[in-house]
């Protein structure tokens, strides 16, 4: 068996959407959950307790700042002595054509979705290695399997996360650390409103197609279901001794991911722009 109820969980980006749902679910299942937000938590968010011993505490964290990451991890280690499970969930999307994306905008996307995960792992892994136990769950995306036009930097950051997860898993197995990636498809969260557009998209040769594509994506996300299916998947990963490298959320998306392996690339290039 893997980690059972009662363990210490650190979830990045727990103020909204998937992270918030996970934090609330896991503390009710008896885990000691530390959820994070860049904002100072409100008093009502500071601590929620359950009669089963589980609790949820919100603490400040910006995954783009090494100093902030260090302080958040040290705070949990100081209070609990260990972190059993790290869920790297914090993330955001940037929309816009490749040609319109500045290096600074691309770096901003990678700073949160990719380097943010690296910063968290580097800070949490020494403790897990010393105890020869731990679980890291990275929240990827189906966009890490299928590149989406006008969301190239988001897709690229999630493709990169797939690679880092695969390598990290092989490197840390010897220390008893399990690593998995969860790939949600469209999910109704704050992600849609928080998506940014690259500055040049307002006056661009791609403007019409880009806005159409982003609007279709936004509609699809807002029509999608809430993060409920992800909760069950994460709960299952936590209790597994040998969790799989990746789990795609939902049968429709599982089928899409499988299709990527067998369908010719030219056919995929024809279908994906029709969807968005
Ligand atoms: N929604 C979807 O359709 C979908 C699909 C596939 C994958 N995902 C992935 O799921 C994860 C969660 O997204 P969501 O849909 O739940 O979006 P969301 O509702 O916008 O939540 C994003 C969370 O990330 C946090 N965050 C953003 N920037 C941060 C930073 N620099 N440092 C620390 N925390 C930061 C936000 O917290 P504060 O603003 O309070 O700091 C917030 O709690 C992301 O990795 C996303 O890529 C989402």
XYZ file of C-alpha atoms and ligand atoms in Angstrom:
324
model
C 0.000 0.000 0.000
C 1.051 3.605 -0.517
C 0.317 6.504 1.823
C -2.741 6.015 3.984
C -5.008 8.675 5.467
C -3.331 10.908 8.052
C -0.327 11.881 5.941
C 0.884 15.418 5.290
C -0.083 16.807 1.873
C 1.181 20.029 0.286
C -0.954 21.257 -2.641
C 0.137 24.257 -4.700
C -2.622 26.513 -6.042
C -5.378 25.490 -3.616
C -7.333 28.766 -3.720
C -9.345 27.817 -6.810
C -10.469 25.059 -9.153
C -8.765 21.661 -9.096
C -6.374 22.468 -6.227
C -9.150 23.836 -4.023
C -11.352 20.797 -4.698
C -8.431 18.438 -3.944
C -7.526 20.263 -0.725
C -11.120 20.140 0.549
C -11.527 16.503 -0.446
C -8.300 15.262 1.124
C -8.701 17.009 4.495
C -12.178 15.501 4.772
C -10.547 12.105 4.161
C -8.274 12.647 7.163
C -5.134 14.118 5.563
C -3.225 17.060 7.030
C -3.437 19.372 4.067
C -1.427 22.533 3.462
C -2.925 24.413 0.530
C -1.253 27.418 -1.022
C -2.150 30.704 -2.640
C -0.187 33.789 -3.633
C -2.754 35.825 -1.723
C -2.648 36.082 2.050
C -5.356 33.638 3.157
C -8.536 35.121 4.647
C -9.316 34.233 8.270
C -12.040 31.757 7.260
C -9.498 29.980 5.052
C -6.702 29.782 7.609
C -7.712 26.429 9.059
C -10.519 23.934 8.556
C -10.606 20.917 10.839
C -12.355 17.596 10.585
C -13.276 15.302 13.486
C -11.194 12.540 11.827
C -7.999 14.543 12.506
C -7.713 15.913 8.986
C -7.222 19.632 8.511
C -6.689 22.194 5.773
C -4.390 25.157 6.327
C -3.858 27.801 3.665
C -0.328 29.225 3.460
C 1.227 31.824 1.127
C 3.285 30.632 -1.871
C 4.349 31.947 -5.253
C 5.909 29.052 -7.204
C 7.821 31.619 -9.316
C 9.897 32.697 -6.320
C 12.582 30.407 -4.931
C 12.448 32.294 -1.633
C 8.681 31.862 -1.337
C 8.930 28.134 -2.187
C 11.631 27.653 0.472
C 9.581 29.481 3.134
C 6.393 27.504 2.394
C 8.156 24.125 2.479
C 10.079 25.063 5.658
C 6.823 26.149 7.321
C 5.227 22.737 6.689
C 8.379 20.864 7.741
C 8.604 22.966 10.909
C 4.978 22.205 11.830
C 4.751 18.563 10.714
C 8.326 17.297 10.440
C 7.674 15.811 6.995
C 5.808 16.120 3.711
C 4.364 12.810 2.519
C 2.643 14.010 -0.624
C 3.389 16.974 -2.883
C 0.729 17.881 -5.438
C 2.109 20.307 -8.019
C -1.122 21.816 -9.247
C -0.532 25.599 -9.578
C -0.701 26.657 -13.195
C -2.101 29.086 -15.710
C -2.598 29.469 -19.456
C -1.301 32.005 -21.956
C -3.031 32.271 -25.324
C -1.650 33.721 -28.554
C 0.078 32.780 -31.798
C 3.688 31.577 -31.586
C 4.850 34.500 -33.749
C 3.143 36.976 -31.389
C 4.628 35.549 -28.198
C 7.568 37.395 -26.695
C 10.346 35.527 -24.915
C 9.237 37.201 -21.662
C 5.679 35.892 -22.110
C 6.900 32.387 -22.900
C 9.221 32.492 -19.869
C 6.333 33.600 -17.654
C 4.303 30.553 -18.724
C 7.203 28.174 -18.118
C 8.080 29.888 -14.838
C 4.731 28.859 -13.348
C 3.881 25.573 -15.087
C 7.359 24.052 -15.372
C 10.026 25.816 -13.263
C 7.459 26.183 -10.463
C 7.228 22.391 -10.318
C 11.029 22.082 -10.429
C 11.404 24.591 -7.562
C 8.876 22.666 -5.447
C 10.466 19.275 -6.181
C 13.988 20.506 -5.372
C 12.808 21.787 -1.990
C 10.663 18.800 -0.996
C 12.756 15.894 -2.344
C 15.621 15.971 0.221
C 13.154 15.217 3.044
C 11.426 12.484 1.046
C 14.788 10.923 0.143
C 15.939 10.943 3.759
C 12.772 9.119 4.829
C 12.836 6.859 1.752
C 9.173 7.576 1.194
C 7.041 10.119 -0.625
C 4.675 10.762 -3.480
C 4.736 13.584 -6.017
C 1.695 14.140 -8.211
C 2.070 16.644 -11.040
C -1.060 18.070 -12.630
C -0.370 18.035 -16.365
C -2.929 18.338 -19.139
C -4.173 16.623 -22.273
C -2.515 19.700 -23.864
C 0.757 18.002 -22.861
C -0.088 15.246 -25.368
C -1.886 17.304 -28.026
C -0.432 20.719 -28.878
C -3.263 23.236 -29.186
C -2.976 26.032 -31.745
C -2.830 29.499 -30.126
C -1.983 27.858 -26.799
C 1.455 26.697 -27.847
C 3.347 27.919 -24.784
C 0.820 26.317 -22.441
C 1.075 23.053 -24.401
C 4.878 23.282 -24.497
C 5.071 23.786 -20.724
C 2.859 20.729 -20.164
C 4.831 18.622 -22.713
C 7.960 19.565 -20.753
C 6.251 18.547 -17.525
C 5.525 15.116 -19.032
C 9.265 14.659 -19.699
C 10.349 15.891 -16.263
C 7.824 13.583 -14.581
C 9.048 10.526 -16.534
C 12.700 11.226 -15.702
C 12.083 12.149 -12.053
C 10.137 8.949 -11.557
C 13.066 6.838 -12.757
C 15.610 8.827 -10.719
C 13.727 8.682 -7.406
C 12.440 5.114 -7.512
C 15.602 3.945 -5.695
C 14.653 6.235 -2.758
C 11.126 4.872 -2.451
C 9.601 8.021 -3.965
C 6.651 7.581 -6.307
C 5.931 10.122 -9.058
C 2.821 10.373 -11.242
C 1.157 12.822 -13.568
C -2.581 13.472 -13.882
C -3.788 14.768 -17.260
C -7.147 16.537 -17.054
C -8.991 17.644 -20.161
C -11.364 20.627 -20.095
C -12.508 21.244 -16.529
C -14.783 24.004 -15.224
C -12.538 26.096 -12.941
C -11.119 29.614 -12.653
C -8.578 28.654 -15.352
C -10.707 30.162 -18.150
C -10.914 33.623 -16.522
C -7.281 33.499 -15.428
C -5.986 32.758 -18.947
C -3.915 35.636 -20.324
C -3.514 36.696 -23.940
C -0.110 37.711 -25.300
C 0.087 41.484 -25.712
C 0.513 41.392 -29.516
C -2.694 39.432 -30.158
C -4.768 42.627 -30.464
C -2.962 43.749 -33.601
C -1.989 40.505 -35.238
C -2.221 38.658 -38.535
C -3.585 35.746 -36.471
C -6.071 37.814 -34.453
C -9.310 36.408 -35.936
C -8.330 32.727 -35.751
C -6.636 33.149 -32.387
C -9.636 34.777 -30.695
C -12.022 32.276 -32.273
C -9.913 29.386 -31.040
C -9.513 30.787 -27.498
C -13.264 31.552 -27.292
C -14.128 28.000 -28.373
C -11.722 26.636 -25.772
C -13.207 28.894 -23.073
C -16.752 27.727 -23.936
C -15.662 24.104 -23.872
C -13.982 24.551 -20.442
C -17.021 26.282 -18.969
C -19.375 23.587 -20.314
C -17.118 20.847 -18.923
C -17.608 19.079 -15.621
C -16.170 20.154 -12.272
C -12.948 18.576 -10.942
C -14.804 15.654 -9.252
C -13.259 12.884 -11.409
C -9.762 14.188 -10.572
C -10.412 13.748 -6.839
C -11.013 10.011 -7.227
C -7.941 9.588 -9.430
C -5.653 11.391 -6.967
C -7.079 9.452 -4.030
C -6.377 6.195 -5.879
C -2.815 7.277 -6.778
C -2.115 8.077 -3.125
C -2.988 4.574 -1.966
C -1.143 2.728 -4.775
C 2.265 1.187 -4.061
C 3.215 1.424 -7.745
C 1.147 4.227 -9.268
C 1.228 4.546 -13.077
C 3.344 7.229 -14.714
C 0.278 9.082 -15.991
C -3.498 8.962 -15.698
C -5.705 10.778 -18.188
C -8.987 12.033 -16.730
C -12.172 10.763 -18.432
C -12.800 8.046 -21.031
C -13.181 10.523 -23.896
C -9.745 12.000 -23.206
C -8.216 8.551 -22.578
C -9.419 7.602 -26.067
C -7.920 10.795 -27.527
C -4.560 10.083 -25.878
C -4.612 6.520 -27.213
C -5.541 7.812 -30.700
C -2.441 10.047 -30.709
C -0.330 6.867 -30.707
C -2.045 5.199 -33.653
C -3.595 7.939 -35.804
C -1.318 9.476 -38.505
C 0.015 12.924 -37.529
C -1.487 14.538 -40.648
C -4.953 13.415 -39.638
C -4.418 14.852 -36.133
C -3.328 18.169 -37.684
C -6.582 18.193 -39.619
C -8.820 17.337 -36.664
C -7.398 19.488 -33.810
C -7.920 22.924 -35.457
C -11.499 21.863 -36.231
C -12.119 21.280 -32.506
C -10.772 24.693 -31.494
N -9.233 23.822 -15.991
C -8.837 23.088 -17.004
O -9.554 22.944 -18.031
C -7.514 22.358 -16.929
C -7.272 21.351 -17.882
C -6.063 20.654 -17.836
C -5.123 20.957 -16.857
N -5.373 21.953 -15.948
C -4.325 22.238 -14.956
O -4.865 22.160 -13.656
C -4.090 22.966 -12.758
C -5.029 23.784 -11.893
O -5.743 24.695 -12.714
P -7.272 25.078 -12.462
O -8.027 24.673 -13.665
O -7.729 24.649 -11.141
O -7.121 26.687 -12.535
P -7.480 27.868 -11.531
O -8.871 27.673 -11.023
O -7.143 29.118 -12.248
O -6.461 27.641 -10.309
C -5.090 27.888 -10.484
C -4.402 27.881 -9.118
O -3.008 28.097 -9.335
C -2.572 29.101 -8.442
N -1.442 29.852 -9.029
C -1.378 30.527 -10.196
N -0.178 31.083 -10.371
C 0.549 30.747 -9.267
C 1.870 31.024 -8.842
N 2.720 31.777 -9.553
N 2.287 30.515 -7.648
C 1.457 29.776 -6.900
N 0.192 29.489 -7.235
C -0.251 29.983 -8.406
C -3.788 29.982 -8.181
O -3.656 30.513 -6.867
P -3.534 32.078 -6.483
O -3.994 32.883 -7.657
O -4.416 32.201 -5.293
O -2.095 32.221 -6.165
C -4.908 28.960 -8.204
O -5.137 28.423 -6.924
C -3.153 23.785 -13.648
O -1.865 23.232 -13.619
C -3.757 23.637 -15.046
O -2.796 23.758 -16.044
C -6.549 22.645 -15.967
